[in-house]
CSV table of C-alpha atoms in Angstrom, one decimal:
chain,number,residue,atom,x,y,z
A,157,MET,CA,96.1,77.2,82.9
A,158,ARG,CA,95.8,74.0,84.7
A,159,GLY,CA,96.9,72.6,88.2
A,160,ASP,CA,100.4,71.6,89.8
A,161,SER,CA,101.6,68.2,88.1
A,162,GLY,CA,101.0,65.6,90.4
A,163,SER,CA,99.5,67.6,92.8
A,164,VAL,CA,96.7,65.3,93.7
A,165,GLU,CA,98.9,62.3,94.3
A,166,ARG,CA,102.0,64.2,96.0
A,167,TRP,CA,98.9,66.2,98.7
A,168,HIS,CA,97.1,62.9,99.2
A,169,GLY,CA,95.4,63.5,102.4
A,170,GLY,CA,96.1,67.1,102.4
A,171,VAL,CA,93.3,68.7,104.2
A,172,GLY,CA,94.6,67.2,107.3
A,173,LEU,CA,98.5,67.8,107.1
A,174,ARG,CA,100.3,69.0,109.9
A,175,GLY,CA,103.4,69.7,110.8
A,176,ARG,CA,106.5,70.0,108.1
A,177,ARG,CA,104.3,68.7,105.4
A,178,GLN,CA,101.5,71.3,106.1
A,179,GLN,CA,104.1,73.7,105.7
A,180,ASP,CA,105.6,72.4,102.5
A,181,LEU,CA,102.4,72.5,101.3
A,182,HIS,CA,101.5,76.3,101.7
A,183,ASP,CA,105.0,77.4,100.7
A,184,ARG,CA,104.4,75.3,97.8
A,185,ALA,CA,100.9,77.1,96.9
A,186,ARG,CA,102.5,80.2,98.1
A,187,GLN,CA,105.4,79.8,95.3
A,188,LEU,CA,102.8,79.4,92.3
A,189,ALA,CA,100.5,82.2,93.6
A,190,ARG,CA,104.0,84.3,93.3
A,191,ARG,CA,105.2,82.9,89.9
A,192,GLN,CA,101.4,84.0,88.4
A,193,PHE,CA,101.1,87.6,90.1
A,194,GLY,CA,104.7,88.0,91.7
A,195,ASN,CA,104.4,89.5,95.1
A,196,ARG,CA,101.1,92.4,94.3
A,197,VAL,CA,97.4,91.4,95.6
A,198,PHE,CA,94.1,92.1,94.3
A,199,VAL,CA,93.1,95.2,97.0
A,200,ARG,CA,88.9,95.6,96.3
A,201,GLY,CA,86.5,97.3,99.3
A,202,VAL,CA,83.5,95.9,100.4
A,203,VAL,CA,80.4,97.7,101.0
A,204,GLU,CA,77.1,95.6,102.5
A,205,VAL,CA,74.3,97.3,101.4
A,206,SER,CA,70.9,95.2,103.3
A,207,ASN,CA,70.6,92.3,105.3
A,208,HIS,CA,67.1,91.8,104.2
A,209,CYS,CA,67.0,87.9,102.5
A,210,ARG,CA,64.4,85.9,101.6
A,211,GLU,CA,66.3,82.5,102.0
A,212,ASP,CA,67.3,80.8,105.6
A,213,CYS,CA,70.0,79.4,105.4
A,214,ALA,CA,71.2,77.7,108.8
A,215,TYR,CA,74.5,79.0,108.7
A,216,CYS,CA,73.4,82.7,108.7
A,217,GLY,CA,72.4,85.2,110.9
A,218,MET,CA,70.4,87.3,108.1
A,219,ARG,CA,68.0,84.2,107.3
A,220,ARG,CA,64.5,84.9,107.0
A,221,SER,CA,63.5,83.3,109.9
A,222,HIS,CA,65.5,85.9,112.0
A,223,ARG,CA,62.5,87.9,113.4
A,224,GLY,CA,65.0,89.9,115.9
A,225,LEU,CA,67.3,91.6,113.4
A,226,ASN,CA,67.5,94.9,113.1
A,227,ARG,CA,66.8,95.2,109.2
A,228,PHE,CA,68.6,98.1,106.6
A,229,ARG,CA,68.5,99.0,102.9
A,230,ALA,CA,71.3,101.9,102.3
A,231,ASP,CA,70.2,105.0,100.7
A,232,PRO,CA,72.5,105.2,97.5
A,233,ASP,CA,73.0,108.2,97.0
A,234,ALA,CA,74.2,108.8,100.6
A,235,LEU,CA,76.2,106.0,100.3
A,236,ALA,CA,77.8,107.0,97.0
A,237,ASP,CA,78.6,110.3,98.9
A,238,LEU,CA,80.5,108.7,101.3
A,239,LEU,CA,82.3,106.1,99.6
A,240,LEU,CA,83.5,108.6,96.7
A,241,GLU,CA,84.6,111.0,100.0
A,242,HIS,CA,86.5,108.6,101.8
A,243,TRP,CA,87.8,106.6,99.0
A,244,PRO,CA,91.3,104.4,100.6
A,245,GLU,CA,93.8,105.4,97.3
A,246,PHE,CA,95.0,101.7,96.8
A,247,VAL,CA,91.4,100.2,96.3
A,248,THR,CA,91.0,99.0,93.0
A,249,ASP,CA,87.6,97.4,93.1
A,250,LEU,CA,84.5,97.8,95.0
A,251,ASN,CA,82.2,94.5,95.6
A,252,ILE,CA,78.8,95.1,96.9
A,253,GLN,CA,77.1,92.9,98.5
A,254,SER,CA,73.4,91.9,100.2
A,255,GLY,CA,71.3,89.6,101.5
A,256,GLU,CA,68.9,88.3,98.8
A,257,ASP,CA,67.1,91.2,98.5
A,258,PRO,CA,65.1,92.4,95.3
A,259,VAL,CA,64.1,95.2,96.8
A,260,ALA,CA,67.7,96.8,97.6
A,261,LEU,CA,68.6,95.7,94.2
A,262,ARG,CA,66.2,97.7,92.4
A,263,GLU,CA,66.5,100.7,94.7
A,264,VAL,CA,69.9,100.2,96.1
A,265,VAL,CA,72.6,98.7,94.0
A,266,LEU,CA,71.5,99.1,90.6
A,267,PRO,CA,71.7,103.3,91.7
A,268,LEU,CA,74.6,102.7,93.1
A,269,ILE,CA,76.6,100.8,90.5
A,270,ARG,CA,75.2,103.6,88.0
A,271,ARG,CA,76.6,106.5,89.7
A,272,LEU,CA,80.0,104.7,90.5
A,273,ARG,CA,80.1,103.5,86.8
A,274,ARG,CA,79.6,107.5,85.3
A,275,GLU,CA,82.0,108.9,88.2
A,276,THR,CA,84.8,105.9,88.8
A,277,ALA,CA,87.0,103.7,87.2
A,278,LEU,CA,86.3,101.6,89.3
A,279,GLY,CA,86.0,97.5,89.2
A,280,ILE,CA,82.9,96.2,90.3
A,281,SER,CA,81.9,92.9,91.5
A,282,VAL,CA,78.3,91.9,93.1
A,283,CYS,CA,77.2,89.2,95.8
A,284,LEU,CA,73.5,88.7,95.5
A,285,GLY,CA,72.4,85.4,95.8
A,286,THR,CA,70.4,83.9,93.0
A,287,LEU,CA,68.1,85.8,90.9
A,288,ASP,CA,66.8,85.7,87.7
A,289,ALA,CA,68.3,86.1,83.9
A,290,PRO,CA,66.3,89.9,83.5
A,291,ALA,CA,68.5,90.7,86.8
A,292,TYR,CA,71.6,89.6,86.1
A,293,ARG,CA,71.3,91.7,82.6
A,294,ALA,CA,70.7,94.7,84.4
A,295,LEU,CA,73.7,94.4,86.8
A,296,ARG,CA,75.9,94.2,83.7
A,297,GLU,CA,74.2,96.8,81.7
A,298,ALA,CA,74.8,98.9,84.7
A,299,GLY,CA,78.4,98.0,84.9
A,300,ALA,CA,79.5,95.2,87.1
A,301,SER,CA,81.7,92.5,85.5
A,302,LEU,CA,82.2,90.3,88.1
A,303,TYR,CA,79.2,88.0,89.9
A,304,ILE,CA,80.3,85.9,92.8
A,305,MET,CA,78.1,82.8,94.3
A,306,LYS,CA,78.9,80.5,96.6
A,307,PHE,CA,77.6,76.9,96.3
A,308,GLU,CA,78.8,76.8,100.4
A,309,THR,CA,79.5,72.7,100.3
A,310,ALA,CA,79.8,70.1,97.7
A,311,GLY,CA,76.6,67.6,97.4
A,312,PRO,CA,72.8,68.1,97.2
A,313,ASP,CA,72.3,66.2,100.7
A,314,ARG,CA,74.8,68.5,102.7
A,315,TYR,CA,73.2,71.7,100.8
A,316,GLN,CA,69.5,71.1,101.5
A,317,ARG,CA,70.8,69.8,105.1
A,318,PHE,CA,71.5,73.6,105.9
A,319,ARG,CA,68.6,75.3,103.7
A,320,ALA,CA,71.2,77.2,101.2
A,321,PRO,CA,69.2,78.6,98.8
A,322,GLY,CA,67.0,76.7,96.2
A,323,THR,CA,69.0,73.6,95.4
A,324,PHE,CA,72.4,72.2,95.0
A,325,GLU,CA,71.8,71.7,91.3
A,326,GLU,CA,69.9,74.9,91.1
A,327,ARG,CA,73.1,76.9,92.4
A,328,LEU,CA,75.5,75.1,90.2
A,329,ASP,CA,73.2,75.7,87.3
A,330,HIS,CA,73.3,79.8,87.8
A,331,ILE,CA,77.2,79.6,88.3
A,332,ARG,CA,77.4,77.9,84.5
A,333,ALA,CA,74.9,80.3,82.9
A,334,LEU,CA,76.3,83.8,84.6
A,335,ALA,CA,79.8,82.3,83.2
A,336,ALA,CA,78.2,81.2,79.7
A,337,SER,CA,76.8,84.6,79.7
A,338,GLY,CA,79.6,86.7,79.4
A,339,TRP,CA,80.0,87.2,83.4
A,340,ARG,CA,83.4,86.9,85.3
A,341,VAL,CA,82.2,84.7,88.2
A,342,SER,CA,83.7,83.4,91.6
A,343,SER,CA,82.5,81.1,93.9
A,344,GLY,CA,83.4,79.8,97.3
A,345,PHE,CA,82.2,77.4,100.5
A,346,ILE,CA,82.7,77.3,103.7
A,347,ALA,CA,85.2,75.0,105.2
A,348,GLY,CA,84.2,73.2,108.5
A,349,LEU,CA,80.4,73.0,108.5
A,350,PRO,CA,78.8,70.3,111.2
A,351,GLY,CA,79.5,67.0,110.1
A,352,GLU,CA,81.8,67.6,107.7
A,353,THR,CA,85.0,65.3,106.7
A,354,GLY,CA,87.8,65.6,104.8
A,355,ALA,CA,86.5,64.0,102.0
A,356,ASP,CA,83.6,66.3,101.8
A,357,LEU,CA,86.2,69.1,101.6
A,358,ASN,CA,88.1,67.1,98.8
A,359,ALA,CA,85.2,67.0,97.0
A,360,ALA,CA,84.6,70.6,97.6
A,361,ILE,CA,87.8,71.5,96.0
A,362,ASP,CA,86.9,69.0,93.0
A,363,LEU,CA,83.8,71.0,92.2
A,364,ALA,CA,85.1,73.8,92.4
A,365,ALA,CA,88.0,73.2,90.1
A,366,GLN,CA,85.3,71.6,87.6
A,367,LEU,CA,83.2,75.3,87.6
A,368,PRO,CA,83.4,77.6,84.8
A,369,LEU,CA,85.5,80.0,87.6
A,370,ASP,CA,88.1,82.8,87.8
A,371,GLY,CA,88.3,82.4,91.2
A,372,CYS,CA,86.9,80.5,95.2
A,373,SER,CA,87.0,81.5,98.3
A,374,VAL,CA,87.1,79.6,101.2
A,375,SER,CA,85.5,80.7,104.8
A,376,PRO,CA,85.9,78.9,107.8
A,377,PHE,CA,82.8,78.1,109.3
A,378,ILE,CA,82.2,80.7,112.6
A,379,PRO,CA,78.6,79.3,114.6
A,380,GLY,CA,77.0,83.0,114.8
A,381,ASN,CA,75.2,83.5,117.4
A,382,GLU,CA,72.0,84.7,116.0
A,383,SER,CA,71.8,81.8,113.5
A,384,ALA,CA,70.6,78.1,113.7
A,385,LEU,CA,74.0,76.5,114.0
A,386,SER,CA,75.0,78.6,116.9
A,387,GLY,CA,75.6,75.6,119.4
A,388,ALA,CA,78.1,73.8,116.8
A,389,PRO,CA,81.7,74.1,116.8
A,390,ALA,CA,83.3,76.7,114.9
A,391,GLY,CA,85.8,75.5,111.6
A,392,ASP,CA,89.5,74.4,112.4
A,393,LEU,CA,92.3,76.8,111.1
A,394,GLU,CA,94.2,74.4,109.8
A,395,ASP,CA,91.9,72.3,107.4
A,396,THR,CA,90.8,75.8,106.0
A,397,LEU,CA,94.5,77.1,105.5
A,398,ASN,CA,95.5,73.6,103.7
A,399,VAL,CA,92.2,74.0,101.4
A,400,MET,CA,93.6,77.3,100.8
A,401,ALA,CA,96.8,76.1,99.3
A,402,LEU,CA,95.2,72.9,97.6
A,403,LEU,CA,92.6,75.4,95.9
A,404,ARG,CA,95.9,76.8,94.4
A,405,LEU,CA,97.5,74.1,93.0
A,406,ARG,CA,94.7,73.2,91.4
A,407,ARG,CA,94.1,76.7,90.0
A,408,PRO,CA,97.3,78.6,89.9
A,409,GLU,CA,96.0,80.8,88.2
A,410,TRP,CA,92.9,82.0,90.4
A,411,VAL,CA,92.0,85.0,92.4
A,412,ILE,CA,91.8,83.5,96.2
A,413,PRO,CA,91.1,85.6,98.7
A,414,ALA,CA,92.0,86.1,102.3
A,415,VAL,CA,88.4,86.2,104.7
A,416,SER,CA,88.3,87.8,107.4
A,417,ALA,CA,86.9,85.3,109.4
A,418,LEU,CA,90.5,83.9,109.6
A,419,ASN,CA,91.2,86.7,112.1
A,420,ILE,CA,88.3,85.4,114.3
A,421,LEU,CA,90.0,81.7,114.6
A,422,SER,CA,93.1,83.3,115.0
A,423,PRO,CA,93.2,87.4,116.0
A,424,ARG,CA,97.2,87.1,115.8
A,425,ASP,CA,97.9,85.4,112.9
A,426,GLY,CA,94.9,83.9,111.1
A,427,TYR,CA,94.5,86.3,108.3
A,428,LEU,CA,98.3,86.4,107.8
A,429,ARG,CA,98.8,83.0,107.3
A,430,GLY,CA,95.9,83.1,105.0
A,431,LEU,CA,98.3,85.3,102.9
A,432,GLY,CA,101.2,82.8,103.6
A,433,THR,CA,98.9,80.1,101.5
A,434,GLY,CA,99.3,82.1,98.2
A,435,ALA,CA,96.2,83.8,98.9
A,436,ASN,CA,96.2,87.2,96.5
A,437,LEU,CA,92.9,89.5,97.1
A,438,VAL,CA,92.3,91.5,99.8
A,439,THR,CA,89.2,93.6,101.1
A,440,VAL,CA,88.5,96.6,102.9
A,441,ASN,CA,85.8,96.8,104.4
A,442,LEU,CA,83.9,100.2,103.5
A,443,THR,CA,80.5,99.3,105.2
A,444,PRO,CA,79.0,103.0,107.2
A,445,GLY,CA,79.9,101.8,110.9
A,446,ALA,CA,76.1,102.1,111.9
A,447,SER,CA,75.3,99.0,109.7
A,448,ARG,CA,78.2,96.8,110.0
A,449,ALA,CA,76.9,95.3,113.6
A,450,ASP,CA,73.6,94.6,111.9
A,451,TYR,CA,75.3,92.3,108.7
A,452,LEU,CA,75.7,89.1,110.4
A,453,LEU,CA,77.7,87.0,108.0
A,454,TYR,CA,79.4,85.9,111.2
A,455,ARG,CA,78.3,87.2,114.3
A,456,ARG,CA,78.6,90.6,116.0
A,457,ASP,CA,81.9,91.3,116.7
A,458,ARG,CA,83.5,90.3,113.7
A,459,VAL,CA,86.4,91.3,112.9
A,460,ILE,CA,86.5,94.4,110.4
A,461,MET,CA,89.5,95.1,107.9
A,462,THR,CA,90.6,98.6,107.7
A,463,SER,CA,92.4,100.1,105.3
A,464,GLU,CA,95.0,100.4,107.7
A,465,ARG,CA,94.5,96.6,108.8
A,466,ILE,CA,94.8,95.3,105.2
A,467,ARG,CA,98.4,98.3,105.0
A,468,ALA,CA,100.3,96.3,108.1
A,469,ALA,CA,98.7,93.1,106.9
A,470,LEU,CA,100.5,93.0,103.5
A,471,THR,CA,103.3,94.7,104.9
A,472,SER,CA,104.1,91.4,107.2
A,473,ALA,CA,103.8,89.3,104.7
A,474,GLY,CA,105.8,91.1,102.2
A,475,LEU,CA,103.2,92.2,99.5
A,476,GLU,CA,101.6,95.1,98.0
A,477,PRO,CA,98.5,96.3,96.3
A,478,SER,CA,98.2,95.9,92.7
A,479,PRO,CA,97.3,99.2,90.7
A,480,ILE,CA,95.4,97.1,88.8
A,481,SER,CA,91.6,96.2,89.0
A,482,LEU,CA,90.2,92.9,89.1
A,483,ALA,CA,88.1,94.0,86.6
A,484,ALA,CA,90.9,95.1,84.2
A,485,HIS,CA,93.3,92.0,85.1
A,486,TYR,CA,90.4,89.9,83.8
A,487,ALA,CA,89.5,92.2,81.0
A,488,GLY,CA,93.1,91.4,79.8
A,489,THR,CA,93.4,95.2,79.6
A,490,PRO,CA,95.4,96.3,82.9
A,491,ARG,CA,94.6,99.5,83.7
A,492,GLU,CA,96.1,101.2,86.9
A,493,VAL,CA,93.4,102.7,89.2
A,494,SER,CA,94.2,105.8,91.2
A,495,ARG,CA,92.6,107.7,93.5
A,496,ALA,CA,91.7,110.4,90.9
A,497,ALA,CA,90.2,107.9,88.7
A,498,ALA,CA,88.0,106.9,91.7
A,499,GLY,CA,86.8,110.3,91.5
A,500,THR,CA,87.9,111.1,95.0
A,501,ALA,CA,90.7,114.1,95.9
A,502,ALA,CA,91.7,113.2,98.9
A,503,THR,CA,95.8,112.5,99.9
A,504,GLU,CA,95.2,109.7,102.5
A,505,PRO,CA,93.0,106.7,103.0
A,506,VAL,CA,90.4,107.3,105.5
A,507,THR,CA,88.2,104.7,106.6
A,508,VAL,CA,84.6,104.7,106.6
A,509,GLY,CA,82.4,104.2,109.8
């Protein structure tokens, strides 16, 4: 399904809109999402299994050159036990995330996926960086079906400036190859990196819309205290929300998440406003508490979206959790994922950690 007819012309300059026209943009995006998905949003959990990383991205606190970071890799059996015991009943999918760490892939991620696939009906996605074809194949064979690979910023010069993994074209080639080999692929980019303009963000929107994607995230730039860009200003909340809305207009059928960093910029209502732009995916953080502070995507005092916070946000937005997993949605075979299917017996959601 293609986007809103005439949206490019109607919302010219949309990244910088404010006031009434900005609200109209958000309303239109939300209407498109509701038309496509009703008032249901997908609910996934995320578990961060390793902060080891062989890359050196300037915007990330887990970069290779950060020598003072306490590095960790999860124990797959202990982590699986914890997840299965405390799985929130309204969560249908799990996203397994780590730095670009081949050791974690082999020793943590693959064993974890295999066990979850044996014991649950959860949809499984992974966000593990740029790997090789045998690694992608092993992940598919283990039971993952969605790969998240962000291109971070549009254009080879900016990509190189921020020391993102490999080259810009290599990153796009991996996204295309994943999709061609049968993966469902989601991508994403950062809004508000130093020196970024509205034209740069429009280019990122255009690029995302041209790639073979099933979804895309927009994360505001957060200058982590332990990143190489610690002194730079944060991204703009309003610009980020506008970009989310413009993505929805371009691709009404996409899965677009509300990201926790929205609440760093506006603790009172950032996440809620993200849902107001038509975001249709929320994420409960299930990383054990002892590891969370060292997973430095943003900064140590990042907002942790617990199951209670997610439920409250959905209620405030007039939304409800989808009983259909992302994996089933993409496969075209809707199937409700109950707590029993997830292999747990608890009757109330429990926050891990």
